[in-house]
mmCIF file of C-alpha atoms and ligand atoms in Angstrom:
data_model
loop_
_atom_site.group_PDB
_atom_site.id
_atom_site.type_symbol
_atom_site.label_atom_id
_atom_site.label_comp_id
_atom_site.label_asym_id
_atom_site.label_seq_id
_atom_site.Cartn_x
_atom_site.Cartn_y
_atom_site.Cartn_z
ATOM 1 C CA UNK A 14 27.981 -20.017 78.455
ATOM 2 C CA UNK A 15 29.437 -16.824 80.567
ATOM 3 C CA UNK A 16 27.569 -13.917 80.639
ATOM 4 C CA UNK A 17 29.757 -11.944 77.960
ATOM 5 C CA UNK A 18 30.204 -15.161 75.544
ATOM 6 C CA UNK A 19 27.426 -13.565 73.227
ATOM 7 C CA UNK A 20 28.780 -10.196 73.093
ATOM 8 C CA UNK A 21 31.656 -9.225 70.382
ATOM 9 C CA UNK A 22 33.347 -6.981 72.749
ATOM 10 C CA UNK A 23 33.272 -8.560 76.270
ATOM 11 C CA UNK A 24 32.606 -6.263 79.031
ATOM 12 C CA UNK A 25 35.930 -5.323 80.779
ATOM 13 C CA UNK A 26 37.106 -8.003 83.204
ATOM 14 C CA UNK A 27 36.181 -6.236 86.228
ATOM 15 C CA UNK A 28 32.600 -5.470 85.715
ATOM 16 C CA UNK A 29 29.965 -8.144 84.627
ATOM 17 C CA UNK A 30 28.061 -7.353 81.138
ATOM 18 C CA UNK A 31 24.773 -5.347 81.458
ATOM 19 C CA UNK A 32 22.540 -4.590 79.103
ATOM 20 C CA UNK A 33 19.986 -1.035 79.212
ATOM 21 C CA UNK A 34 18.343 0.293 76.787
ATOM 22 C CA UNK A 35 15.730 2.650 76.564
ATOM 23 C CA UNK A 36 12.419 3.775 74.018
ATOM 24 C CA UNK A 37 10.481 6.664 74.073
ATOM 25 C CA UNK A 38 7.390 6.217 74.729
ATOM 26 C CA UNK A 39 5.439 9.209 72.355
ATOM 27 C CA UNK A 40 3.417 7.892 69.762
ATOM 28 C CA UNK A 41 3.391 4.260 68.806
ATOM 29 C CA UNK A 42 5.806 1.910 68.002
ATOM 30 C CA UNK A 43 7.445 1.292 64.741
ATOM 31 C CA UNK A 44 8.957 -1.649 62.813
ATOM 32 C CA UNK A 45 12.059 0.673 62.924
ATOM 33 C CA UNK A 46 11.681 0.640 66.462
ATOM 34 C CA UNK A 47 11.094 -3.202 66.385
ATOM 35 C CA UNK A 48 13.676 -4.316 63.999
ATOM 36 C CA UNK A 49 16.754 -1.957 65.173
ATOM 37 C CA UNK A 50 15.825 -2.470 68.889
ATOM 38 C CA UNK A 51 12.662 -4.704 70.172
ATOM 39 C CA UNK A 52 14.373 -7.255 68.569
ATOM 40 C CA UNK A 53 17.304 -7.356 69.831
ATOM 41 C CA UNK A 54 16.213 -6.524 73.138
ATOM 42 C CA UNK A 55 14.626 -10.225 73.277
ATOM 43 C CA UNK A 56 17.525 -11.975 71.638
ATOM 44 C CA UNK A 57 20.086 -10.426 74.490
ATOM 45 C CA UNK A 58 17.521 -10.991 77.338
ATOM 46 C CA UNK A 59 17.186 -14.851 75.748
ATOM 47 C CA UNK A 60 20.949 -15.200 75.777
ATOM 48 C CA UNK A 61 21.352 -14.806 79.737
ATOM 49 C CA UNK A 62 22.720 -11.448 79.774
ATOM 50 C CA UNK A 63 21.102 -9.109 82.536
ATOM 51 C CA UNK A 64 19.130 -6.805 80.672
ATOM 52 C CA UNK A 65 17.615 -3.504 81.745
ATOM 53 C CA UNK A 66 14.820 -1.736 79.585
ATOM 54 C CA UNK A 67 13.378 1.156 80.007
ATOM 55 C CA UNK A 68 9.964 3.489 78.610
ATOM 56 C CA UNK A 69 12.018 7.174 78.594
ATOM 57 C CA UNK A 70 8.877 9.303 79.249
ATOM 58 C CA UNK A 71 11.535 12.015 80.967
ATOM 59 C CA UNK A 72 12.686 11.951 77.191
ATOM 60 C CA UNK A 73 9.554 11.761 75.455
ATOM 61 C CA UNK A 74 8.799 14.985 77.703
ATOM 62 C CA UNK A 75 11.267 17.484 75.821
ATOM 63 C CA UNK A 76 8.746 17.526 72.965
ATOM 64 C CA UNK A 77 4.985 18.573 73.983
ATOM 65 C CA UNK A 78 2.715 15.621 75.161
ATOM 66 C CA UNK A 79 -0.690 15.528 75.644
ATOM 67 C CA UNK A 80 -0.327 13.876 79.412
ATOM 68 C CA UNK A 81 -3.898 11.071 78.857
ATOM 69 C CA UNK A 82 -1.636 10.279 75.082
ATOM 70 C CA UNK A 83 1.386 9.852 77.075
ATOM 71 C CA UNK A 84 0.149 7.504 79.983
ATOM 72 C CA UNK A 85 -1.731 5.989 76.958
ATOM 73 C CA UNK A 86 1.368 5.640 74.768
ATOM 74 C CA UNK A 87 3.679 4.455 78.016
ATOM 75 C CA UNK A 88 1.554 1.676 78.398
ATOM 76 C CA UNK A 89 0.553 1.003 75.129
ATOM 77 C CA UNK A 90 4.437 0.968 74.613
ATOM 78 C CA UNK A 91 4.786 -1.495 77.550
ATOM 79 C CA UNK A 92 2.282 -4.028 76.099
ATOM 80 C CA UNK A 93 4.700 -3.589 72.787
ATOM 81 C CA UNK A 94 7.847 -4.900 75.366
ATOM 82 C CA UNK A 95 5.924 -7.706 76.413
ATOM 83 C CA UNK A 96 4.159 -8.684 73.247
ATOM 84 C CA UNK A 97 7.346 -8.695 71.408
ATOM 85 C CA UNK A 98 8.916 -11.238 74.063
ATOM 86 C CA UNK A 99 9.979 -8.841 76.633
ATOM 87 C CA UNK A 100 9.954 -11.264 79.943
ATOM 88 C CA UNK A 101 9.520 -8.945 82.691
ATOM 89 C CA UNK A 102 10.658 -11.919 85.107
ATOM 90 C CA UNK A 103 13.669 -12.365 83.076
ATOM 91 C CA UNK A 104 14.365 -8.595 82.090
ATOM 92 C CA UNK A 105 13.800 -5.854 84.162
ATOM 93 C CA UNK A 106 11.130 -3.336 82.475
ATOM 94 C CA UNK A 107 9.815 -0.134 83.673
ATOM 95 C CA UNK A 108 9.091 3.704 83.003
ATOM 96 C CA UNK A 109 11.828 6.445 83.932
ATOM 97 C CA UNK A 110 10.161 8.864 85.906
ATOM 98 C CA UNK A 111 9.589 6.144 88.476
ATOM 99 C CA UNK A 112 13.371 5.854 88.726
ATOM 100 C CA UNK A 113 14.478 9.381 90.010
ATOM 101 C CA UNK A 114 18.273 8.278 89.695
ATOM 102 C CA UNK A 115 17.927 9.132 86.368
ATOM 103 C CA UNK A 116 17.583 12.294 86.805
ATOM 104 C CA UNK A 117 19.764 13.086 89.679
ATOM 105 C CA UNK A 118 22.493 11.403 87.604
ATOM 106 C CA UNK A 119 21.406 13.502 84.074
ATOM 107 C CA UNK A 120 21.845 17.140 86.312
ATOM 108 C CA UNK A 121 25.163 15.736 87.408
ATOM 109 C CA UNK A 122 25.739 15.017 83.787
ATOM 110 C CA UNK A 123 24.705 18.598 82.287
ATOM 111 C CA UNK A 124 27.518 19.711 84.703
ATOM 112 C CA UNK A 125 30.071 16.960 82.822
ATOM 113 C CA UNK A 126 29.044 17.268 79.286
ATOM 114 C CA UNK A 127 30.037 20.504 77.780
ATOM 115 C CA UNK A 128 28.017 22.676 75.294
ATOM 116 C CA UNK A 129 30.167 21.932 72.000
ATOM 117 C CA UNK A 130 29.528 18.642 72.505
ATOM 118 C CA UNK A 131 26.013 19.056 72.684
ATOM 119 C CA UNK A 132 26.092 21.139 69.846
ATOM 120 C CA UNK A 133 27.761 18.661 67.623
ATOM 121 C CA UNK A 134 24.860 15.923 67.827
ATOM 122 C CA UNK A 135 22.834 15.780 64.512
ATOM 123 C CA UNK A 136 19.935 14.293 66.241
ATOM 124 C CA UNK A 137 18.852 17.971 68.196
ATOM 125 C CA UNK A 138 19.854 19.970 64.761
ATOM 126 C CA UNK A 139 17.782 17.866 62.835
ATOM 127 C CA UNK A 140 14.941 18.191 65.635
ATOM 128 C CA UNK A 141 15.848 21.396 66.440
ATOM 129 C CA UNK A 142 15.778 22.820 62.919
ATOM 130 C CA UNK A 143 15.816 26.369 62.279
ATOM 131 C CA UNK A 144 13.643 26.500 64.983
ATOM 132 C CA UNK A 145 16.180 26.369 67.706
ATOM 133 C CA UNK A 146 16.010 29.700 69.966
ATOM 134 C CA UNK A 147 11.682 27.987 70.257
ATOM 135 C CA UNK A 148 12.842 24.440 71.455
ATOM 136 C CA UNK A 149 12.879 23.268 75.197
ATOM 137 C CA UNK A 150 16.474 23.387 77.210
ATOM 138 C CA UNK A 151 15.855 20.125 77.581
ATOM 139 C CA UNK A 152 15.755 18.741 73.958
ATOM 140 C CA UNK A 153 19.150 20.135 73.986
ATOM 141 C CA UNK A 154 20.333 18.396 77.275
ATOM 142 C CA UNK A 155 18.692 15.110 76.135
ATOM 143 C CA UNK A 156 21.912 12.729 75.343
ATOM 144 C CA UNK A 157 22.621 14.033 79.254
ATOM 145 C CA UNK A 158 20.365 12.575 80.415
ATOM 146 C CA UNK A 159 20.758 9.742 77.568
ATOM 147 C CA UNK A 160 24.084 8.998 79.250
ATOM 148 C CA UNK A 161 22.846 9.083 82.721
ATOM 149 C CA UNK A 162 20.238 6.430 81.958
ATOM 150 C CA UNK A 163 22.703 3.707 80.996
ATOM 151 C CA UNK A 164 25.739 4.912 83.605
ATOM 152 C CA UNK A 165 23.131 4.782 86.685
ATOM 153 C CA UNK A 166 23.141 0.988 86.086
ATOM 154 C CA UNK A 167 27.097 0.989 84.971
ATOM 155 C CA UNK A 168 25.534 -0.286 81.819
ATOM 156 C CA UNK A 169 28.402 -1.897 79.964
ATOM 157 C CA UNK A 170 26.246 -2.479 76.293
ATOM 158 C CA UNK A 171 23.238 -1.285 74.482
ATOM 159 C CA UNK A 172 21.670 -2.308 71.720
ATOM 160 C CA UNK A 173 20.187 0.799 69.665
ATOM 161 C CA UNK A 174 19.356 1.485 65.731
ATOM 162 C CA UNK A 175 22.325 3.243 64.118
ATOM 163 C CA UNK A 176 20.668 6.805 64.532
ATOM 164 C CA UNK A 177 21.569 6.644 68.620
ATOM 165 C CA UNK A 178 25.407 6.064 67.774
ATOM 166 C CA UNK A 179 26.324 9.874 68.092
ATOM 167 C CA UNK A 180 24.323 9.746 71.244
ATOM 168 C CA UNK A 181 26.524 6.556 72.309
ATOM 169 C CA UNK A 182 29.952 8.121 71.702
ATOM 170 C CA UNK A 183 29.017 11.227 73.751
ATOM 171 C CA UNK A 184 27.892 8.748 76.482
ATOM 172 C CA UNK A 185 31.486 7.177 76.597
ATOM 173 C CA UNK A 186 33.132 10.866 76.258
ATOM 174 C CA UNK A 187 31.033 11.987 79.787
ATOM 175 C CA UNK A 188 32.095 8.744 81.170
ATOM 176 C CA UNK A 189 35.757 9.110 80.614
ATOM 177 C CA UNK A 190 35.659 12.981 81.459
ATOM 178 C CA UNK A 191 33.857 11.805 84.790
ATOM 179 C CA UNK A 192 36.281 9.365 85.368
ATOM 180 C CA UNK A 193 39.384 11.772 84.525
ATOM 181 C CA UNK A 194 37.674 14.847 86.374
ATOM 182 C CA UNK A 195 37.119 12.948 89.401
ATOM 183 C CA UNK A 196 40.529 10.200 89.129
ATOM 184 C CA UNK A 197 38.071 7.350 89.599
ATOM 185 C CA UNK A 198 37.545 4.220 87.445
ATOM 186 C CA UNK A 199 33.975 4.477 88.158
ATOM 187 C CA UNK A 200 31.828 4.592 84.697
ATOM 188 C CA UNK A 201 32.549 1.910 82.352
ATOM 189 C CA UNK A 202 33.133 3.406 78.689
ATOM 190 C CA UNK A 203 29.879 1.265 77.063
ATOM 191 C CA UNK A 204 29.813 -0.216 73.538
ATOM 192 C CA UNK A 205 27.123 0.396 71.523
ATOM 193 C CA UNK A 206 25.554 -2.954 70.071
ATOM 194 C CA UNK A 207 23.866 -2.121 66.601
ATOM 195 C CA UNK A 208 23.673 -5.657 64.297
ATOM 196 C CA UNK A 209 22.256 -7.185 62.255
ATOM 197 C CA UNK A 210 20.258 -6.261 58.703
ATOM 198 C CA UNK A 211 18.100 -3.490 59.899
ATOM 199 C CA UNK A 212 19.800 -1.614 62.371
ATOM 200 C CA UNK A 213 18.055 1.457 60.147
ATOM 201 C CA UNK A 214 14.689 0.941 58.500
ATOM 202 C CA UNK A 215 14.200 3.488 56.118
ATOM 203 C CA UNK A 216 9.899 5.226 55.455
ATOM 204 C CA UNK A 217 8.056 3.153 52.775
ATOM 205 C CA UNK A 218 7.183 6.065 51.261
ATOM 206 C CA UNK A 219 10.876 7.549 50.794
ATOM 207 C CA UNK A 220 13.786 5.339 51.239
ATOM 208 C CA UNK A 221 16.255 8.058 52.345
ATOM 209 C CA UNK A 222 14.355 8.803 55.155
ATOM 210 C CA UNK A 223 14.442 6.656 58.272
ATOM 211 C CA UNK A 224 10.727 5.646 59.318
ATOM 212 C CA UNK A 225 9.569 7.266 62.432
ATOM 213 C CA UNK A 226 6.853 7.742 64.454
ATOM 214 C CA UNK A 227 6.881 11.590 63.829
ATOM 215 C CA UNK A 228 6.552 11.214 59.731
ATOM 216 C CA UNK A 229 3.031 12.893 59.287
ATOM 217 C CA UNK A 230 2.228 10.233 56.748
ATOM 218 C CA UNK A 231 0.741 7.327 58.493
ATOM 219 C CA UNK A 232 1.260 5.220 54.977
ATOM 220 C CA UNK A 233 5.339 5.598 55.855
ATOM 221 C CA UNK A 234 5.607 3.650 58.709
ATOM 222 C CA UNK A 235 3.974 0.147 59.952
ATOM 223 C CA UNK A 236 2.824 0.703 63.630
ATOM 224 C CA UNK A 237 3.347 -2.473 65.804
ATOM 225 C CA UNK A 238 -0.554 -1.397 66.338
ATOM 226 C CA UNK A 239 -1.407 -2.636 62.634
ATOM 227 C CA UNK A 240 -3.351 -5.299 62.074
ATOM 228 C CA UNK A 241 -2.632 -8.049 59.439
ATOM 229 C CA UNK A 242 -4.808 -6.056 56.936
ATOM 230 C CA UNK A 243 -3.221 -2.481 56.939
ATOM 231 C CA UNK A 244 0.551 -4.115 57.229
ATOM 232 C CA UNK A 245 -0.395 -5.986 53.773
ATOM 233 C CA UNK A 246 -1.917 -3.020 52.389
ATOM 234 C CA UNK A 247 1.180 -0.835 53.693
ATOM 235 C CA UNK A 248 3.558 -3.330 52.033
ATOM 236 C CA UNK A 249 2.052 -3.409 48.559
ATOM 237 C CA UNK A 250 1.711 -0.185 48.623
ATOM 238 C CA UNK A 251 5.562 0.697 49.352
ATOM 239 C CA UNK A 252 7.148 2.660 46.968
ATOM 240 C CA UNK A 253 9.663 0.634 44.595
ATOM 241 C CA UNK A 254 11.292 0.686 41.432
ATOM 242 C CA UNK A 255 10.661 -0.676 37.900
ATOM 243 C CA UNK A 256 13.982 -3.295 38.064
ATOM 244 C CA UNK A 257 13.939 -6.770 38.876
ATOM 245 C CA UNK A 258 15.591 -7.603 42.441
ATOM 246 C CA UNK A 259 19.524 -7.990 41.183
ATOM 247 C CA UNK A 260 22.193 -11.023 41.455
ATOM 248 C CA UNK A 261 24.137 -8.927 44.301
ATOM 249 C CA UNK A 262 23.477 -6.664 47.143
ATOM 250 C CA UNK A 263 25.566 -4.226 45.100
ATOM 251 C CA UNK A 264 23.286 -4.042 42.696
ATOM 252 C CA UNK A 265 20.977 -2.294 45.140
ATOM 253 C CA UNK A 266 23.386 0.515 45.734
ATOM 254 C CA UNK A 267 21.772 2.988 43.903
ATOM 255 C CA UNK A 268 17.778 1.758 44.692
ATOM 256 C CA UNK A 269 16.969 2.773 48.712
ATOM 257 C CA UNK A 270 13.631 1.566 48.001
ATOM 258 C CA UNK A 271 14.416 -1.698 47.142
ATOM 259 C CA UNK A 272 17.307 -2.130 49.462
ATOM 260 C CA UNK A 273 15.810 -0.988 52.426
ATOM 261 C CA UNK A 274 12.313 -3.888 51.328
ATOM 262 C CA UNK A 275 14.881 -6.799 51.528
ATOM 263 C CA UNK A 276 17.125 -5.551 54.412
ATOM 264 C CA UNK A 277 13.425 -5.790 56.571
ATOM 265 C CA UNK A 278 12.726 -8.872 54.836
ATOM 266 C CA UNK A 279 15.959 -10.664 55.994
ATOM 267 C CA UNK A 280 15.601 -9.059 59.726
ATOM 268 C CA UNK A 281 12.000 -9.987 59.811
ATOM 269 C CA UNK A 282 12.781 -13.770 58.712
ATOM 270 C CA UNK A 283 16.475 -13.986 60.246
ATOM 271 C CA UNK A 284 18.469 -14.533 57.198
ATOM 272 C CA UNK A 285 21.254 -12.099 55.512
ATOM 273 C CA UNK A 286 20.195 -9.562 52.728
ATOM 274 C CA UNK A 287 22.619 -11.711 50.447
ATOM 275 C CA UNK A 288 20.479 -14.500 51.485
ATOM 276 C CA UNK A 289 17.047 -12.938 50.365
ATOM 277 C CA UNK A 290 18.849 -11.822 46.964
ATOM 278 C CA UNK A 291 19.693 -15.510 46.611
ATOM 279 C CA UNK A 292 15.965 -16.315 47.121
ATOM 280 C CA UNK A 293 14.642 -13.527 44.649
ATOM 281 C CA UNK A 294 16.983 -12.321 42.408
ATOM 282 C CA UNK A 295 15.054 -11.902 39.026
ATOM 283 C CA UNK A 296 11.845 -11.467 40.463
ATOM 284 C CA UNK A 297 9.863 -8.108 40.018
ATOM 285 C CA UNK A 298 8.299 -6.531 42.935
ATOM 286 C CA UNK A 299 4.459 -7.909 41.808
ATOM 287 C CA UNK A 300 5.981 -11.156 43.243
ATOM 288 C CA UNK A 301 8.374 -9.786 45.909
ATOM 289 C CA UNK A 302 6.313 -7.864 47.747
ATOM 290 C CA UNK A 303 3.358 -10.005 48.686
ATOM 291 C CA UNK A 304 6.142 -12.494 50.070
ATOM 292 C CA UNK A 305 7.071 -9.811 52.220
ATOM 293 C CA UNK A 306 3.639 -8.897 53.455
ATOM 294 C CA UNK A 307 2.801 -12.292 53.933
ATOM 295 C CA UNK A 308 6.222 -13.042 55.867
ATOM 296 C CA UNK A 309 5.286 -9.279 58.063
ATOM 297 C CA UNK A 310 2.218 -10.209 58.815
ATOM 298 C CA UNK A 311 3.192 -13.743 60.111
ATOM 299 C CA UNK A 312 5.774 -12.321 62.327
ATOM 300 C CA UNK A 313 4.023 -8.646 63.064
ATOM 301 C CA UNK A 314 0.124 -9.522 63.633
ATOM 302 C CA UNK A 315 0.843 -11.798 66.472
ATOM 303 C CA UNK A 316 2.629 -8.896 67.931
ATOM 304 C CA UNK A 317 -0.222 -6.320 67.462
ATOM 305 C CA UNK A 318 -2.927 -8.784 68.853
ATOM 306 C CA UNK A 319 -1.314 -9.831 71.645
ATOM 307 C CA UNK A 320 -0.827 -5.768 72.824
ATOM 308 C CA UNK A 321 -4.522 -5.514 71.835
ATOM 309 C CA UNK A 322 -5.293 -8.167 74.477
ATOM 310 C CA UNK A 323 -2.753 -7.249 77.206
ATOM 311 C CA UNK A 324 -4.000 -3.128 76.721
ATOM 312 C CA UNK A 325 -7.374 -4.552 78.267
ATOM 313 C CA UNK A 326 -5.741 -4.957 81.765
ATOM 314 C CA UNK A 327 -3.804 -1.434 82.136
ATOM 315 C CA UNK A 328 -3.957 -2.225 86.090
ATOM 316 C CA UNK A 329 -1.849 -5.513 85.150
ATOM 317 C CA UNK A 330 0.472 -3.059 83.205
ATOM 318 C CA UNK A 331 1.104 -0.689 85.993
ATOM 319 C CA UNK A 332 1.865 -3.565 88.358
ATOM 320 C CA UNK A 333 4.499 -4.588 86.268
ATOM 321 C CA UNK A 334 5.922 -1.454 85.497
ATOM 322 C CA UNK A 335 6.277 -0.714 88.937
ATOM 323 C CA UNK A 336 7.559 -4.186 90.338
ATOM 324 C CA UNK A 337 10.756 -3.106 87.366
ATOM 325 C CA UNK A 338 11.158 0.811 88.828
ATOM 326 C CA UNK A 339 12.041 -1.345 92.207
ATOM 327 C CA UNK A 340 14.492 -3.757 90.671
ATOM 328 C CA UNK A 341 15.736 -0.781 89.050
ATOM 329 C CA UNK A 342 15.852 1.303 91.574
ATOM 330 C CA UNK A 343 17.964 -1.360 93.798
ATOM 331 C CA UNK A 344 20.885 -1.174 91.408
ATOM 332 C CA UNK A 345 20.190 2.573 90.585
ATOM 333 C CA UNK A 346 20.042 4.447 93.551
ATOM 334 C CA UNK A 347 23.313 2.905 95.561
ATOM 335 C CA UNK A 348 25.162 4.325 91.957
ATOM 336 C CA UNK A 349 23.629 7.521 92.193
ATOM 337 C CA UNK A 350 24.514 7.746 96.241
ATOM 338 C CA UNK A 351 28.257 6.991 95.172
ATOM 339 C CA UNK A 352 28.276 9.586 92.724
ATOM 340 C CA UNK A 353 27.219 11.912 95.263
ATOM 341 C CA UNK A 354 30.194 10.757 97.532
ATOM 342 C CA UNK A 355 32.663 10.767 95.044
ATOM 343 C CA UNK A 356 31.938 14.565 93.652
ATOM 344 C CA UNK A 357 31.618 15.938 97.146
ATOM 345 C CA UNK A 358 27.901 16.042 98.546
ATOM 346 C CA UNK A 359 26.987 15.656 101.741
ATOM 347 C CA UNK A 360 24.784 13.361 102.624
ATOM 348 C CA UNK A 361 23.238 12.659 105.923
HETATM 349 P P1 TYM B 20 13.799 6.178 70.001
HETATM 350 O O1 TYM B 20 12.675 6.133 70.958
HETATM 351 O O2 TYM B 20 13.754 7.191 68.909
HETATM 352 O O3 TYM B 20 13.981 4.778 69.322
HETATM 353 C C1 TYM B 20 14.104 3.604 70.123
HETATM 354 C C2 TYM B 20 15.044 2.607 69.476
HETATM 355 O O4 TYM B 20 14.580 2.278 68.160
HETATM 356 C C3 TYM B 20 15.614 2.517 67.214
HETATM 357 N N1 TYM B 20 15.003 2.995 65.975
HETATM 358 C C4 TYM B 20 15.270 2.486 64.772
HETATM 359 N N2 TYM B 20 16.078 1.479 64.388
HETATM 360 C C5 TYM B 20 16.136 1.193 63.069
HETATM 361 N N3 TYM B 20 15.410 1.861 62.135
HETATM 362 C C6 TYM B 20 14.593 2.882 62.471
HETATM 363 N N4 TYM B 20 13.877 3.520 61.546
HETATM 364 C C7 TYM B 20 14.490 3.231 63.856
HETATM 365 N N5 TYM B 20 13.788 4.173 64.541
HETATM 366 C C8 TYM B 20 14.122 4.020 65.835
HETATM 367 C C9 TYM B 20 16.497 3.582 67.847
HETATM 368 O O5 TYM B 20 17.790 3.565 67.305
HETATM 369 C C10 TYM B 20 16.460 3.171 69.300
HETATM 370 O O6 TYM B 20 17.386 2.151 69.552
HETATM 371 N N6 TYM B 20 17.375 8.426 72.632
HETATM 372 C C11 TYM B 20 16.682 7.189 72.407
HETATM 373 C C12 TYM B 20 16.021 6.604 73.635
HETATM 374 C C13 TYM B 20 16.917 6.468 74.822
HETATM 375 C C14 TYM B 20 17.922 5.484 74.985
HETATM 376 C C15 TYM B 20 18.448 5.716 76.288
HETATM 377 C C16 TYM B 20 18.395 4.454 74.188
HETATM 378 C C17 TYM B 20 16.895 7.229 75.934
HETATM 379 N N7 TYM B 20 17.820 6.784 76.835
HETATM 380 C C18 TYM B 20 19.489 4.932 76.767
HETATM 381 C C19 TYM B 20 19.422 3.666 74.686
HETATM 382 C C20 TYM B 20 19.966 3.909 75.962
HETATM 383 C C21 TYM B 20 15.599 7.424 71.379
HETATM 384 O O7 TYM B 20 15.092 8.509 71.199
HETATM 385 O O8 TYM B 20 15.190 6.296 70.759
#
């Protein structure tokens, strides 16, 4: 199979399909973050495609960090990667701050990307909130340096959760302006990849709120830290509805709840929504549920022991963190060092 067989929009026929993608490492990681991303980050790196992943702690920076929570959470985060089926032979995996072409590329970027564009993105608003003349610059410049982390490898895909799509689009609009500013063909215009039947998990407490790390409530989210215990115990406990699960998925148009319970059900087992509606159509939540915590814990425990083990050898961690900011750096920094030549630097 060629390298862009798997992908529904090949790359463009002069460039070879790349994968990046990127998660920030503050706080733990989510089934949101597992479902919409993890996931798929395995499934793309087991299909042949180069694939580039990286911890953003450069992002996770524009919000306050305590710095022992963040090394704790970068490698913690790591372990995640690997105990999710991250190969670090096969894919290359590493932290951003070890890669300084990210940055150099993101300042080149804030001088691309113009402030109404970086106005428009709903992610920084809703961050932001009223609270916008108190946040850092660079919350606002974020999808800057967004963009430069998937242009310094000519990225040509990334798989995301449908929340990063804005971010996406103003990644191809700095690539094109690039491109235009500087009459080059330089940046490929990437394509977001977001499939499949949770490409936005919703809280279990509120299903018209995406879970997140952030939610104060820790009963909203399963951590890929939970054991089998407290991801049972979080399932049960999910809000839901009254209703029996219906014939069709349009029957679910009007319960989030319940929708966004069998959307993770079919991404955690690999089926279609319709397909878990065929299974359990008529059955109350008493019986639905437990299937769904027994099903999470089969696929999630695994997950959260295996970090517990590989968190014992942070040393190990580092190593391979480090062995990916070289790999990276090798396709990275000759990028960056073309950039420079092609906007007008000197360089000795
Ligand atoms: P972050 O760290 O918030 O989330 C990482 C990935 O997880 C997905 N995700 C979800 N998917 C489905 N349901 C949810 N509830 C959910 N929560 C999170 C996100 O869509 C994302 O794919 N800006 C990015 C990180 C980033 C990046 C990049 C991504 C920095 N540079 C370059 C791709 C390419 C972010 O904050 O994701």
């Amino acid at each position: 199979m060629s390298d862009t067989a798997a992908l529904a929009t090949p790359a463009p026929p002069n460039r070879a399909a790349r994968i990046f993608s990127g998660i920030q490492p503050s706080g733990g990681l989510t089934l949101g973050n597992y479902l919409g991303a993890l996931k798929r980050f395995v499934q793309k790196q087991d299909e042949g495609i180069q694939t580039i992943y990286c911890l953003v702690d450069m992002h996770a920076i524009t919000v306050w960090q305590d710095p022992q929570k963040l090394r704790h959470a970068t490698r913690e985060a790591a372990a995640g990667f690997i105990a999710s089926g991250i190969d670090p032979t096969k894919s290359i995996l590493f932290n951003q701050s070890q890669v300084s072409a990210h940055v150099e590329l993101g300042w080149i970027f804030n001088c691309v990307a113009r402030m109404g564009w970086m106005s428009r993105m709903t992610q920084f608003k809703d961050k932001a909130g009223k609270n916008s003349e108190n946040v850092s610059l660079g919350l606002f410049a974020y999808p800057a340096l967004m963009a430069a982390d998937i242009l310094a490898y000519r990225a040509t895909h990334v798989p995301v959760g449908e929340d990063q799509k804005q971010h996406l689009e103003l990644c191809r609009d700095i690539a094109a302006k690039f491109n235009n500013d500087f009459g080059v063909d330089f940046f490929p215009i990437v394509e977001p990849i977001i499939e499949g039947a949770a490409t936005r998990v919703m809280s279990l407490r509120d299903g018209t709120s995406k879970m997140s790390k952030s939610d104060p409530s820790d009963q909203s989210r399963i951590n890929l830290t939970d054991d089998a215990d407290m991801i049972s115990k979080k399932i049960r406990k999910a809000k839901t509805d009254t209703e029996p699960l219906p014939e069709t998925l349009s029957g679910l148009k009007n319960r989030p709840e319940a929708r966004n319970l069998v959307n993770i059900y079919a991404a955690l087992a690999d089926m279609t929504p319709q397909g878990v509606i065929d299974l359990y159509s008529g059955s109350l939540f008493g019986q639905f549920k437990p299937a769904l915590a027994d099903l999470a814990v089969a696929k999630l425990a695994p997950i959260s022991k295996e970090m517990q083990r590989l968190m014992k050898d942070p040393a190990e961690i580092d190593r391979i963190l480090e062995k990916g900011a070289q790999e990276a750096n090798a396709i990275a920094r000759p990028v960056v060092d073309q950039v420079y030549d092609i906007i007008g630097m000197i360089r000795g």
